[in-house]
PDB file of C-alpha atoms and ligand atoms in Angstrom:
ATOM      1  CA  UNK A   1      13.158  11.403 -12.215  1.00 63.00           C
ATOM      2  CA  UNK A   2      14.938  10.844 -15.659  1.00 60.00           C
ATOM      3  CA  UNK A   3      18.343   8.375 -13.263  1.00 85.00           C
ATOM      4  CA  UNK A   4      15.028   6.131 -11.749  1.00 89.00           C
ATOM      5  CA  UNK A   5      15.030   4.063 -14.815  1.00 90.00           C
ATOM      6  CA  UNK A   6      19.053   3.296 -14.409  1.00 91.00           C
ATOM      7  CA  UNK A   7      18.438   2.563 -10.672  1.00 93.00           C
ATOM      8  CA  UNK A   8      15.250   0.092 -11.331  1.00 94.00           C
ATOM      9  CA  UNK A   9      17.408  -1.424 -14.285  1.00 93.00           C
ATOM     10  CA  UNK A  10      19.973  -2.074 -11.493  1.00 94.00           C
ATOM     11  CA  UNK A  11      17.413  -3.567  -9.030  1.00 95.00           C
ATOM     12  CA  UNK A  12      15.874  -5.878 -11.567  1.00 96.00           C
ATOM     13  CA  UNK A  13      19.458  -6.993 -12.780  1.00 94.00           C
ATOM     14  CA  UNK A  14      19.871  -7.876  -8.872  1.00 95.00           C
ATOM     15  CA  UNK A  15      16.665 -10.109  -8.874  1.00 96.00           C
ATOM     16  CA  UNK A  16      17.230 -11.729 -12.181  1.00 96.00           C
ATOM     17  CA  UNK A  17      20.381 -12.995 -10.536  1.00 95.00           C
ATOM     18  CA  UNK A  18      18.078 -15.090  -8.740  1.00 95.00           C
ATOM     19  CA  UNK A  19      14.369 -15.260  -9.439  1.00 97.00           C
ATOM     20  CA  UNK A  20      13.453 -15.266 -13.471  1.00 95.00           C
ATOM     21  CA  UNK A  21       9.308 -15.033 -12.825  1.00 94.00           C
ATOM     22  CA  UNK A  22       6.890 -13.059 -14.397  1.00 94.00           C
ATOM     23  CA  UNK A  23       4.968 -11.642 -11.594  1.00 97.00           C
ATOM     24  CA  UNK A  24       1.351 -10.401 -12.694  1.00 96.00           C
ATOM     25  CA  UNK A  25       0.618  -8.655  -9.023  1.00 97.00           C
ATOM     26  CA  UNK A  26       3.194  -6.576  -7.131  1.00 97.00           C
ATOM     27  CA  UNK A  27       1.444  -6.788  -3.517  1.00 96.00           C
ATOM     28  CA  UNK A  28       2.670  -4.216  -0.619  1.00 95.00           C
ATOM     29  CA  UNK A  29       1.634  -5.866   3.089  1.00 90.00           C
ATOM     30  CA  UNK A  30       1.650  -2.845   5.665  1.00 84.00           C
ATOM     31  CA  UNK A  31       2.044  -2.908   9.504  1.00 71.00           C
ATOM     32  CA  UNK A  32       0.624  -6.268  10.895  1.00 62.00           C
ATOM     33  CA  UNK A  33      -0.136  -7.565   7.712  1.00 72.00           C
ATOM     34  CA  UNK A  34       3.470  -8.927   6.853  1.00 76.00           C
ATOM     35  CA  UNK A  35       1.780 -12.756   7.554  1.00 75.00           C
ATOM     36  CA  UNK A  36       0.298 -13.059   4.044  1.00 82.00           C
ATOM     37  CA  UNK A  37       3.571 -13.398   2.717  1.00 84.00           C
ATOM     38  CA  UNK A  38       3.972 -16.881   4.419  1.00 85.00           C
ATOM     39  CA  UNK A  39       1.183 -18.223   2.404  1.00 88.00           C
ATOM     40  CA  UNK A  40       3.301 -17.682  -0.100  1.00 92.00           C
ATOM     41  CA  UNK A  41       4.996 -19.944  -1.792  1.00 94.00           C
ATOM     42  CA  UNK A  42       8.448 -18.626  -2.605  1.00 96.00           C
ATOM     43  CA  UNK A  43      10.669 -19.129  -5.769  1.00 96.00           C
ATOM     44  CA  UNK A  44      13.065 -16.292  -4.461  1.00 96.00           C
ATOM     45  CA  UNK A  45      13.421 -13.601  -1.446  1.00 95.00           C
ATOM     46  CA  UNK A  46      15.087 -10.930  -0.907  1.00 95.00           C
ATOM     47  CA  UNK A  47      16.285  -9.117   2.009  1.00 92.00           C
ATOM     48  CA  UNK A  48      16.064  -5.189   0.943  1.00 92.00           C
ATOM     49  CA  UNK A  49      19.712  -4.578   2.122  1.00 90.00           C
ATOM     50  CA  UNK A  50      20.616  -6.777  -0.630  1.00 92.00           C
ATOM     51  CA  UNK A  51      18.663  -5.240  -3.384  1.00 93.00           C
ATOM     52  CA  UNK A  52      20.541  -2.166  -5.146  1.00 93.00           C
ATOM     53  CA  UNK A  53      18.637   1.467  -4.444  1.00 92.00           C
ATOM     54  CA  UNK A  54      16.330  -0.620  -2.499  1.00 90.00           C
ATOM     55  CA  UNK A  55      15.615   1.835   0.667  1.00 87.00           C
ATOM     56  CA  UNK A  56      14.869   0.006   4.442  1.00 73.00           C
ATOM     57  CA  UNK A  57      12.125  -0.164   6.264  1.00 63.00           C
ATOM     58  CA  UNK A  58      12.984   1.091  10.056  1.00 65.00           C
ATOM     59  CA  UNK A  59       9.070   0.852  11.129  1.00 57.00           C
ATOM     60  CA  UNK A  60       8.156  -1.917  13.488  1.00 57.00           C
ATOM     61  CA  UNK A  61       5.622  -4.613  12.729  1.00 51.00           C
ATOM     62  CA  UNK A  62       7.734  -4.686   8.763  1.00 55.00           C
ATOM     63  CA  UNK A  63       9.911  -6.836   7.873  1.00 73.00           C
ATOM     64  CA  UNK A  64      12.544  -5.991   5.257  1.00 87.00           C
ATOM     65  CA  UNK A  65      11.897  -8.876   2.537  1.00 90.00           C
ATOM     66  CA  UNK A  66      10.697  -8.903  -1.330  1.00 94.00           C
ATOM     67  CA  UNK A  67       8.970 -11.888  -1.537  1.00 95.00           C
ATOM     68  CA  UNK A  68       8.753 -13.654  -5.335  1.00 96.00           C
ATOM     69  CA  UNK A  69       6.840 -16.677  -6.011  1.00 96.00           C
ATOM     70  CA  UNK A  70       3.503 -17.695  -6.178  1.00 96.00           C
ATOM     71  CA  UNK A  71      -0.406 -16.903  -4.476  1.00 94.00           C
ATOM     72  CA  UNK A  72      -3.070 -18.699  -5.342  1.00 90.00           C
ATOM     73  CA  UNK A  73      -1.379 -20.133  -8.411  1.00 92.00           C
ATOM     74  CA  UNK A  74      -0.252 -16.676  -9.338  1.00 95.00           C
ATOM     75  CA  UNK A  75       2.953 -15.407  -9.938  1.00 97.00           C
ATOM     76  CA  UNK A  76       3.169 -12.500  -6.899  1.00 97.00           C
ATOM     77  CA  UNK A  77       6.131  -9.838  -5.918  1.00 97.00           C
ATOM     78  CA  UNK A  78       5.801  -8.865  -2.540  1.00 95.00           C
ATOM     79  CA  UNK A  79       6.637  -6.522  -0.505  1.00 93.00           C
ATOM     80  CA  UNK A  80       6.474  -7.671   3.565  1.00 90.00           C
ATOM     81  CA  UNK A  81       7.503  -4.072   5.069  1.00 87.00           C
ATOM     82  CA  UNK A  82       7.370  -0.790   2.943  1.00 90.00           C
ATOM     83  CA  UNK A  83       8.771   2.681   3.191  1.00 93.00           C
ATOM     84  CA  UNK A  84       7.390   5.573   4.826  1.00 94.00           C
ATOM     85  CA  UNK A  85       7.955   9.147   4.253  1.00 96.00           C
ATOM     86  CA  UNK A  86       8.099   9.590   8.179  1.00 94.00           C
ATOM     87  CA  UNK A  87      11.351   7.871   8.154  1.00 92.00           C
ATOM     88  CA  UNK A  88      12.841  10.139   6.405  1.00 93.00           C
ATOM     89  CA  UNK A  89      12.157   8.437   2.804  1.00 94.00           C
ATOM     90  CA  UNK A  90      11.762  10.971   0.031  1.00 95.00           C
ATOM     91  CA  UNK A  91       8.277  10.049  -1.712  1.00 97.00           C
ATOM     92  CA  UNK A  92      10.223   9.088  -4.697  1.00 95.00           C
ATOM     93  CA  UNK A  93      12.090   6.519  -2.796  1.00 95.00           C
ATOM     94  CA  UNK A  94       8.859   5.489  -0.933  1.00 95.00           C
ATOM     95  CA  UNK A  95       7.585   4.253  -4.058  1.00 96.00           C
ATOM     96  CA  UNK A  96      10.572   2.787  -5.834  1.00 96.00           C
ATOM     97  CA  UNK A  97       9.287  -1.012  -5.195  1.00 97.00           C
ATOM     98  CA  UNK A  98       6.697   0.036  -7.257  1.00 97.00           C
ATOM     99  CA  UNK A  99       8.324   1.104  -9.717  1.00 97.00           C
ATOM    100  CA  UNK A 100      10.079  -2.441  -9.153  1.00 97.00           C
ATOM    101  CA  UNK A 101       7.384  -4.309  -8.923  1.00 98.00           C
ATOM    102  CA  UNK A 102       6.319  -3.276 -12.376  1.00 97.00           C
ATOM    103  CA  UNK A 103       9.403  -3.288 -14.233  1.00 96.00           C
ATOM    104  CA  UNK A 104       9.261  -7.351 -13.432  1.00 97.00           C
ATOM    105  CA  UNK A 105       6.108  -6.942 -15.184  1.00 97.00           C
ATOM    106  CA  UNK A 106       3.821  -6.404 -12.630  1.00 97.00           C
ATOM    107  CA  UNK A 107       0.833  -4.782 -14.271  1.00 97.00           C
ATOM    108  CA  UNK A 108      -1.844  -4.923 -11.258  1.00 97.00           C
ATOM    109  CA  UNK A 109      -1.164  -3.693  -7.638  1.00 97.00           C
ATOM    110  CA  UNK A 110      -2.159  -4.336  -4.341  1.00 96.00           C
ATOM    111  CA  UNK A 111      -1.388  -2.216  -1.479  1.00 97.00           C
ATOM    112  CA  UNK A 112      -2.290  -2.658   1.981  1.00 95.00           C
ATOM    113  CA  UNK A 113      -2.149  -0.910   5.045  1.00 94.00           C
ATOM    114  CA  UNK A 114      -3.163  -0.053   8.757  1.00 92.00           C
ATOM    115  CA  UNK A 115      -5.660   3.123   9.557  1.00 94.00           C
ATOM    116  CA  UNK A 116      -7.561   4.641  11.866  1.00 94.00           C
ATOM    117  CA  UNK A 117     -11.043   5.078  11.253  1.00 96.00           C
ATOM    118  CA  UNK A 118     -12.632   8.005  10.766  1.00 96.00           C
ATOM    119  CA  UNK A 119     -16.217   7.283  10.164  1.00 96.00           C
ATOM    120  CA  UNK A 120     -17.719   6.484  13.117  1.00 94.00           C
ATOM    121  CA  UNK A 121     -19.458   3.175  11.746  1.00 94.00           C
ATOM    122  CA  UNK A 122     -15.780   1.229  11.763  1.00 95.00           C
ATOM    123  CA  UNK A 123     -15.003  -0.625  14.340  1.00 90.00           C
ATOM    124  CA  UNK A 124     -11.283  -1.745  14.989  1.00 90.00           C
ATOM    125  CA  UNK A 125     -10.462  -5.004  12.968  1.00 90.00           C
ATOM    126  CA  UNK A 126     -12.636  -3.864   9.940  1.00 93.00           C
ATOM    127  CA  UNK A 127     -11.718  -3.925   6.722  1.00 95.00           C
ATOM    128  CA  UNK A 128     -11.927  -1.215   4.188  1.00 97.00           C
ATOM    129  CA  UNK A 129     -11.199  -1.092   0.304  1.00 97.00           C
ATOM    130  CA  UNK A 130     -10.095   2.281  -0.895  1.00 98.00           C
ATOM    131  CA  UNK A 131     -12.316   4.400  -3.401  1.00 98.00           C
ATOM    132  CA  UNK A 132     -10.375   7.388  -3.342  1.00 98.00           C
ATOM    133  CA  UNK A 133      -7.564   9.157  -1.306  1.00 98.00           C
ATOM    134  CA  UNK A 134      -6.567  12.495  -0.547  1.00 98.00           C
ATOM    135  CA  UNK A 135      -3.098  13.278  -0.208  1.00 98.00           C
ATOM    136  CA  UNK A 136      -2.360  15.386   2.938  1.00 98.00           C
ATOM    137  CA  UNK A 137       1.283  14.681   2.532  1.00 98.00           C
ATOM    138  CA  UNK A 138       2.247  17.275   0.851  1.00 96.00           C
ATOM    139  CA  UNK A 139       4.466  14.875  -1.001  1.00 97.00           C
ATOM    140  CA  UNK A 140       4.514  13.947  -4.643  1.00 97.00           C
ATOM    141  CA  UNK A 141       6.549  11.234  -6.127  1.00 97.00           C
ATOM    142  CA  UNK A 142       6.279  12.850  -9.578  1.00 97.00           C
ATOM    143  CA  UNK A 143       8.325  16.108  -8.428  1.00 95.00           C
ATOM    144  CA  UNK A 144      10.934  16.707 -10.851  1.00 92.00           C
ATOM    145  CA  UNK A 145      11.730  16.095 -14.209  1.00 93.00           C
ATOM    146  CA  UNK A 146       9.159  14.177 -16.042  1.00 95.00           C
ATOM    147  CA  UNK A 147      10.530  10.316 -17.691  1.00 92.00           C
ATOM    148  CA  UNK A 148       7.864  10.079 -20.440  1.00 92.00           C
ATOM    149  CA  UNK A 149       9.331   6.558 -20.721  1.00 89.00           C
ATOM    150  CA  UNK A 150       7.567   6.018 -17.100  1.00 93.00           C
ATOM    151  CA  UNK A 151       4.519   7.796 -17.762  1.00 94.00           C
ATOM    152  CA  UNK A 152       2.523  10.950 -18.473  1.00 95.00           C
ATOM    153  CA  UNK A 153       3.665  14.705 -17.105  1.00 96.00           C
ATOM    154  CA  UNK A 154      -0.037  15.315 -15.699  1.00 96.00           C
ATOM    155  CA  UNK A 155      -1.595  11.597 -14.875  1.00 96.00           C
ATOM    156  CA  UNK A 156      -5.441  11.479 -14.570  1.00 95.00           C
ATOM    157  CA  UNK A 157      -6.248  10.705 -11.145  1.00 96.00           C
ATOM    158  CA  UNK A 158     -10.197  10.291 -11.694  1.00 95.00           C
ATOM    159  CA  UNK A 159     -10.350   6.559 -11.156  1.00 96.00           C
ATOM    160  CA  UNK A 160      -7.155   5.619  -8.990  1.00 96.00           C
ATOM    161  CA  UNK A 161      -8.390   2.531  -7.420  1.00 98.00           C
ATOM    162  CA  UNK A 162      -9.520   0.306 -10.283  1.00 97.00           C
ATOM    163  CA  UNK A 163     -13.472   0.149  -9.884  1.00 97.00           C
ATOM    164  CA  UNK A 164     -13.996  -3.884 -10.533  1.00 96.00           C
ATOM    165  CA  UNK A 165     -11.383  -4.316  -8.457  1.00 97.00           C
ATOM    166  CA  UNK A 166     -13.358  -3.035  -5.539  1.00 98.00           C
ATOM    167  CA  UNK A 167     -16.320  -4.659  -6.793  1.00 97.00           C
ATOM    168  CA  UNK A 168     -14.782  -7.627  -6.491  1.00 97.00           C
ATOM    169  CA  UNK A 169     -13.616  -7.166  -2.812  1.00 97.00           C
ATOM    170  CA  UNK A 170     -16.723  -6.356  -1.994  1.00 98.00           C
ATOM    171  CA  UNK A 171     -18.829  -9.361  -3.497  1.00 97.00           C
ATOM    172  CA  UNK A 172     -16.374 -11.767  -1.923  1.00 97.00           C
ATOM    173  CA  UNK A 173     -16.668 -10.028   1.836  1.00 96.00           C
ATOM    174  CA  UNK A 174     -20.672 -10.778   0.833  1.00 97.00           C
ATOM    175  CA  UNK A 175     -19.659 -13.671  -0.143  1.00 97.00           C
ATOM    176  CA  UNK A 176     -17.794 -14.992   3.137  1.00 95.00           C
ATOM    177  CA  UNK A 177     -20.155 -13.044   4.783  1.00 94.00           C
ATOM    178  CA  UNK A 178     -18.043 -10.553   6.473  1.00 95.00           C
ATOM    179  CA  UNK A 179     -17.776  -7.074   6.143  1.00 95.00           C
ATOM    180  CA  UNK A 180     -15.869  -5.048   4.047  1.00 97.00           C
ATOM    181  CA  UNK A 181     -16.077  -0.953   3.915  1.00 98.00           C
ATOM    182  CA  UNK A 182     -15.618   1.507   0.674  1.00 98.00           C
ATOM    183  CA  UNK A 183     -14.081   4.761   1.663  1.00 98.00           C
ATOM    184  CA  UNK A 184     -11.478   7.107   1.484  1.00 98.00           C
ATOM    185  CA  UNK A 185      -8.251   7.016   3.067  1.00 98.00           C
ATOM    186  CA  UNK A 186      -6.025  10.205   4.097  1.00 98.00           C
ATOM    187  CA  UNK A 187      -2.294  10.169   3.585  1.00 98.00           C
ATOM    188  CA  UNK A 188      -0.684  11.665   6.314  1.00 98.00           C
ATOM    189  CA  UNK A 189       2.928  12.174   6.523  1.00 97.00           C
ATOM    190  CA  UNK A 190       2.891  10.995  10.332  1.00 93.00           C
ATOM    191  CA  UNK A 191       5.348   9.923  12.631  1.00 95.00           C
ATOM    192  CA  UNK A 192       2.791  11.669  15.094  1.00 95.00           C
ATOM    193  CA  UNK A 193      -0.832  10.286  15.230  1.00 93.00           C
ATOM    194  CA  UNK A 194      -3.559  12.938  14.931  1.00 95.00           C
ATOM    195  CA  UNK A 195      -4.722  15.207  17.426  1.00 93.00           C
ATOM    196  CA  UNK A 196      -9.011  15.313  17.803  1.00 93.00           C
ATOM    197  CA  UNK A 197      -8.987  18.541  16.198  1.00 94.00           C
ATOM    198  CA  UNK A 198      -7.201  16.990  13.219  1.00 95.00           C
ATOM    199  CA  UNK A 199      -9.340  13.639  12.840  1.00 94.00           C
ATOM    200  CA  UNK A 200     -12.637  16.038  13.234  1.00 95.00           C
ATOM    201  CA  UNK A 201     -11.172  17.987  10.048  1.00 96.00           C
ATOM    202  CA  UNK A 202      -9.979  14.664   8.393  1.00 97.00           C
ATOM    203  CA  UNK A 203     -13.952  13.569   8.869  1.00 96.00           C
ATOM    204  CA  UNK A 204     -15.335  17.091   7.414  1.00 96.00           C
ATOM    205  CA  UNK A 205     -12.959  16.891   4.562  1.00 97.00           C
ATOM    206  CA  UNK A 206     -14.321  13.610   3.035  1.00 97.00           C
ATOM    207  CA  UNK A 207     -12.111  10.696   4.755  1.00 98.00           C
ATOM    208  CA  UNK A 208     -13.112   7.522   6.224  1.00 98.00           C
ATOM    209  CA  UNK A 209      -9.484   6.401   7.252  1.00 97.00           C
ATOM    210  CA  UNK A 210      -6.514   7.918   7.708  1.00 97.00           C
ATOM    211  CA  UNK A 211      -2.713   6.468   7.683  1.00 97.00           C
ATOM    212  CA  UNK A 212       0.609   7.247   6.753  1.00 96.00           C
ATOM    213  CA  UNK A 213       1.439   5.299   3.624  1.00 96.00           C
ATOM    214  CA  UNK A 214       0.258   3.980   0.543  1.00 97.00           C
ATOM    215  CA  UNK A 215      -0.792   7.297  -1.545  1.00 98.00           C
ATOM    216  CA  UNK A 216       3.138   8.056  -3.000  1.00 98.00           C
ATOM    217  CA  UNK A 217       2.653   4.233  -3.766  1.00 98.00           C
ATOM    218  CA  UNK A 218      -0.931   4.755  -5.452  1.00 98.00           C
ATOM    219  CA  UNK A 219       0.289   7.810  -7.538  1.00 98.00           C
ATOM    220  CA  UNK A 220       3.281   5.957  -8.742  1.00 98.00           C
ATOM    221  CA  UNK A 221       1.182   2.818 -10.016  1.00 98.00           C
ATOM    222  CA  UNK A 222      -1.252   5.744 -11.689  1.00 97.00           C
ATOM    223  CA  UNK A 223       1.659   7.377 -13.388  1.00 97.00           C
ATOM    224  CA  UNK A 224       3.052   3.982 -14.450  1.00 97.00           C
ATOM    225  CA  UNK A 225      -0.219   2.732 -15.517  1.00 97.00           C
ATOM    226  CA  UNK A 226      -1.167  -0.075 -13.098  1.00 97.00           C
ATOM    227  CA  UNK A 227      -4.811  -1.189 -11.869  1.00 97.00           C
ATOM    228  CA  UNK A 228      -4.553  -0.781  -7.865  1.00 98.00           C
ATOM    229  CA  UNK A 229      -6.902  -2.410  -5.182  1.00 97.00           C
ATOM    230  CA  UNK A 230      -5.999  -0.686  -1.973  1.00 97.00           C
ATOM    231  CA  UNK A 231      -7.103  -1.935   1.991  1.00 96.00           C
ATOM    232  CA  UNK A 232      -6.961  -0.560   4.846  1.00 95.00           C
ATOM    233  CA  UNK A 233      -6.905  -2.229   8.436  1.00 93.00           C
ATOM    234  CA  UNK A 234      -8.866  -0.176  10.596  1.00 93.00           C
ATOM    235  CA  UNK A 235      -6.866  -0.229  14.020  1.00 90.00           C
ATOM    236  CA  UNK A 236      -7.781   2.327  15.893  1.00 89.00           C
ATOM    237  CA  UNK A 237     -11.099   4.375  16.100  1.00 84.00           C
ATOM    238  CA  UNK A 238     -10.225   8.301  15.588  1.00 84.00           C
ATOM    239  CA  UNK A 239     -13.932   9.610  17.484  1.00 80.00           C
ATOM    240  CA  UNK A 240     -12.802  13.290  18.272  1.00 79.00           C
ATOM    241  CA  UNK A 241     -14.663  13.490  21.314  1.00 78.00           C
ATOM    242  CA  UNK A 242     -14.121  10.340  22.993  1.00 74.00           C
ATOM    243  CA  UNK A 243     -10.363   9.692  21.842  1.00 71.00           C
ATOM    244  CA  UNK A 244      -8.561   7.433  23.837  1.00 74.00           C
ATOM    245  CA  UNK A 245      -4.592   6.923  23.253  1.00 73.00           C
ATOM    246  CA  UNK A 246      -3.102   5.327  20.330  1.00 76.00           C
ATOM    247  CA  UNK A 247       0.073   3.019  20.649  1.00 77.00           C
ATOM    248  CA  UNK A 248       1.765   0.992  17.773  1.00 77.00           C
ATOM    249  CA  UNK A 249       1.568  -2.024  19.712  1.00 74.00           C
ATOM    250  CA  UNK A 250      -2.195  -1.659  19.388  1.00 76.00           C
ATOM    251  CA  UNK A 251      -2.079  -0.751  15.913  1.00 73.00           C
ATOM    252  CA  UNK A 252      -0.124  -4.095  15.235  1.00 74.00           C
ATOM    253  CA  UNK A 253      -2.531  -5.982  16.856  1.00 74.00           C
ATOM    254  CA  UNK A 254      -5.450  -4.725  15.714  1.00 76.00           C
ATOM    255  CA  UNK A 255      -4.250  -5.528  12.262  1.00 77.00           C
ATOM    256  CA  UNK A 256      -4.133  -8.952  13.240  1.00 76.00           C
ATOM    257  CA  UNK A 257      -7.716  -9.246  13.543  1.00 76.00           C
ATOM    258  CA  UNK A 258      -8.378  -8.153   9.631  1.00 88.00           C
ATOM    259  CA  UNK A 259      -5.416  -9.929   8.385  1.00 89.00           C
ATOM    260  CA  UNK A 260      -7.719 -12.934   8.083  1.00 88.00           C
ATOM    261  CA  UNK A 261     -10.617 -11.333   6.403  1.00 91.00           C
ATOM    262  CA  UNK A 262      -7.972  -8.983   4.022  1.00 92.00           C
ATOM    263  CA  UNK A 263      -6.302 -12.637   2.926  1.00 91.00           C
ATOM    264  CA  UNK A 264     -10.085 -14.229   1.612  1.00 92.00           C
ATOM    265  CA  UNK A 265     -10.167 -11.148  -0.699  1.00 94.00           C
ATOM    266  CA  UNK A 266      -6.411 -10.572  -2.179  1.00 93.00           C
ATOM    267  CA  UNK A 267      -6.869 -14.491  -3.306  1.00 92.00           C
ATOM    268  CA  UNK A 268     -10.036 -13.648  -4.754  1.00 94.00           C
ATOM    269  CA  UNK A 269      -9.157 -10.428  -6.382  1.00 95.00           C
ATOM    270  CA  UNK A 270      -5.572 -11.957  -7.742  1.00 93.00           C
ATOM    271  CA  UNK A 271      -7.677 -14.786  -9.258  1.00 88.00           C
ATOM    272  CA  UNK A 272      -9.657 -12.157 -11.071  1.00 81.00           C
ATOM    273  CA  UNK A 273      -9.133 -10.688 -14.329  1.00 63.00           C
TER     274      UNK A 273
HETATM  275  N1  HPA B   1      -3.593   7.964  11.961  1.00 54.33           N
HETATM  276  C1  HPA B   1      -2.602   7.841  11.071  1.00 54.33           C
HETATM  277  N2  HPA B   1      -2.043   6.684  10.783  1.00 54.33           N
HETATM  278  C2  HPA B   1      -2.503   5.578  11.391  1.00 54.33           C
HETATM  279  C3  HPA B   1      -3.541   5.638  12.321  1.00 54.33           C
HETATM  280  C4  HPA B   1      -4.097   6.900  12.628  1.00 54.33           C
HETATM  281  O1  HPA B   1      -5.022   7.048  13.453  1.00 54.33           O
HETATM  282  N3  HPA B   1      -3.769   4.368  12.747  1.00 54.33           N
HETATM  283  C5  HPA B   1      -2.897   3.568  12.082  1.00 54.33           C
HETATM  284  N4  HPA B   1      -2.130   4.306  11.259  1.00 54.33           N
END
């Protein structure tokens, strides 16, 4: 871990080229939920094939862009596409942005993403905010030598998902009168959706959505210090013994439908303090 310091120094050096903001949110918009980044309104962009150790997204549904500018009169980095260890990404690189994102001085995160949903109250096009995770990756992003400069050896991982934060989503679904879900979300390392037998052991182990993303992300931001808010999309409904089949194209879609709802509460949360 000790050359990821010299490699983010190089990415920032790239972005200062261009953009000299001082973002207070890093935001990560998963499959289908790329369209928030048009609301925002951009002092600089980035295409990741220009950005030095920046890896690219291959997964459909993402573009490739770092967004910089500013959401609801705040100063936002954003990511519209993200990495996935399914394409081959090593956690560590999965993360990087993050490691980006708060290097620019990013301090609070936002990730987002598309799931299926385990618990059988969720109906495609929910919404939910994460509580906790449970990494069924298998993947760390901390392997290796430790950089105390980046953060502790052994980082606590009692409280990953900042709990105002999800408050906060929650009283402004109430709010606008939709709803929003609290549960836990499953990292799986994909490419493969799950079979019935998985999602019924996904369910008995404690999860309320599963995906393939976000948790390398959500460990990073712990190790580095940063107060996450994670959502989830739910796009498909995982019931074991009525599973239809899963496609991407459905996935997408499905996103869609929350993208709307997800939008109401990232400008209320980034408005927070
Ligand atoms: N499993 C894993 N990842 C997903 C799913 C799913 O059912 N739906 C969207 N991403």
């Amino acid at each position: 871990m000790q050359h990821l310091r010299g490699q983010v120094e190089e990415t920032i050096g790239a972005i200062r080229q261009s953009w000299a903001g001082e973002p207070t949110w890093g935001i990560v918009l998963g499959s289908g939920l790329g369209r928030l980044a048009e609301e925002i309104d951009t002092e600089a962009e980035f295409a990741y094939a220009d950005l030095p150790h920046f890896p690219r997204s291959t997964a459909a549904g993402h573009a490739s862009r770092l967004v910089c500018g500013q959401l609801a009169g705040v100063s936002v980095v954003a990511m519209q596409g993200r990495f996935h260890l399914y394409e081959g990404w090593s956690a560590e690189q999965a993360s990087f942005p993050v490691r980006v994102m708060h290097a620019l001085g990013a301090r609070s995160l936002l990730l987002s993403n598309a799931a299926g949903g385990l618990n059988p109250q969720y109906e495609v096009g929910d919404v939910m905010v994460i509580e906790d995770q449970i990494n069924l990756m298998f993947r760390n992003p901390l392997i290796g030598v430790n950089d105390d400069e980046l953060g502790p050896r052994f980082p606590d991982m009692s409280a990953p998902y900042c709990p105002q934060l999800i408050d906060k989503a929650l009283a402004t679904a109430r709010a606008n009168d939709f709803l929003c879900h609290r549960g836990v979300y499953v990292g799986m390392l994909g490419p493969t959706y799950e079979t019935r037998a998985e999602y019924r052991m996904l369910r008995a182990i404690g999860g309320d959505a599963a995906g393939m993303s976000t948790v390398p992300e959500a460990i990073a931001a712990a190790h580095a210090g940063m107060r996450v808010a994670a959502f989830s999309a739910i796009t498909n409904a995982c019931s074991p013994d009525m599973l239809g089949e899963t496609t991407h194209e459905e996935v997408v879609q499905a996103a869609d439908s929350a993208a709307e709802k997800l939008s109401t509460i990232v400008k209320a949360l980034l408005t927070a303090n």
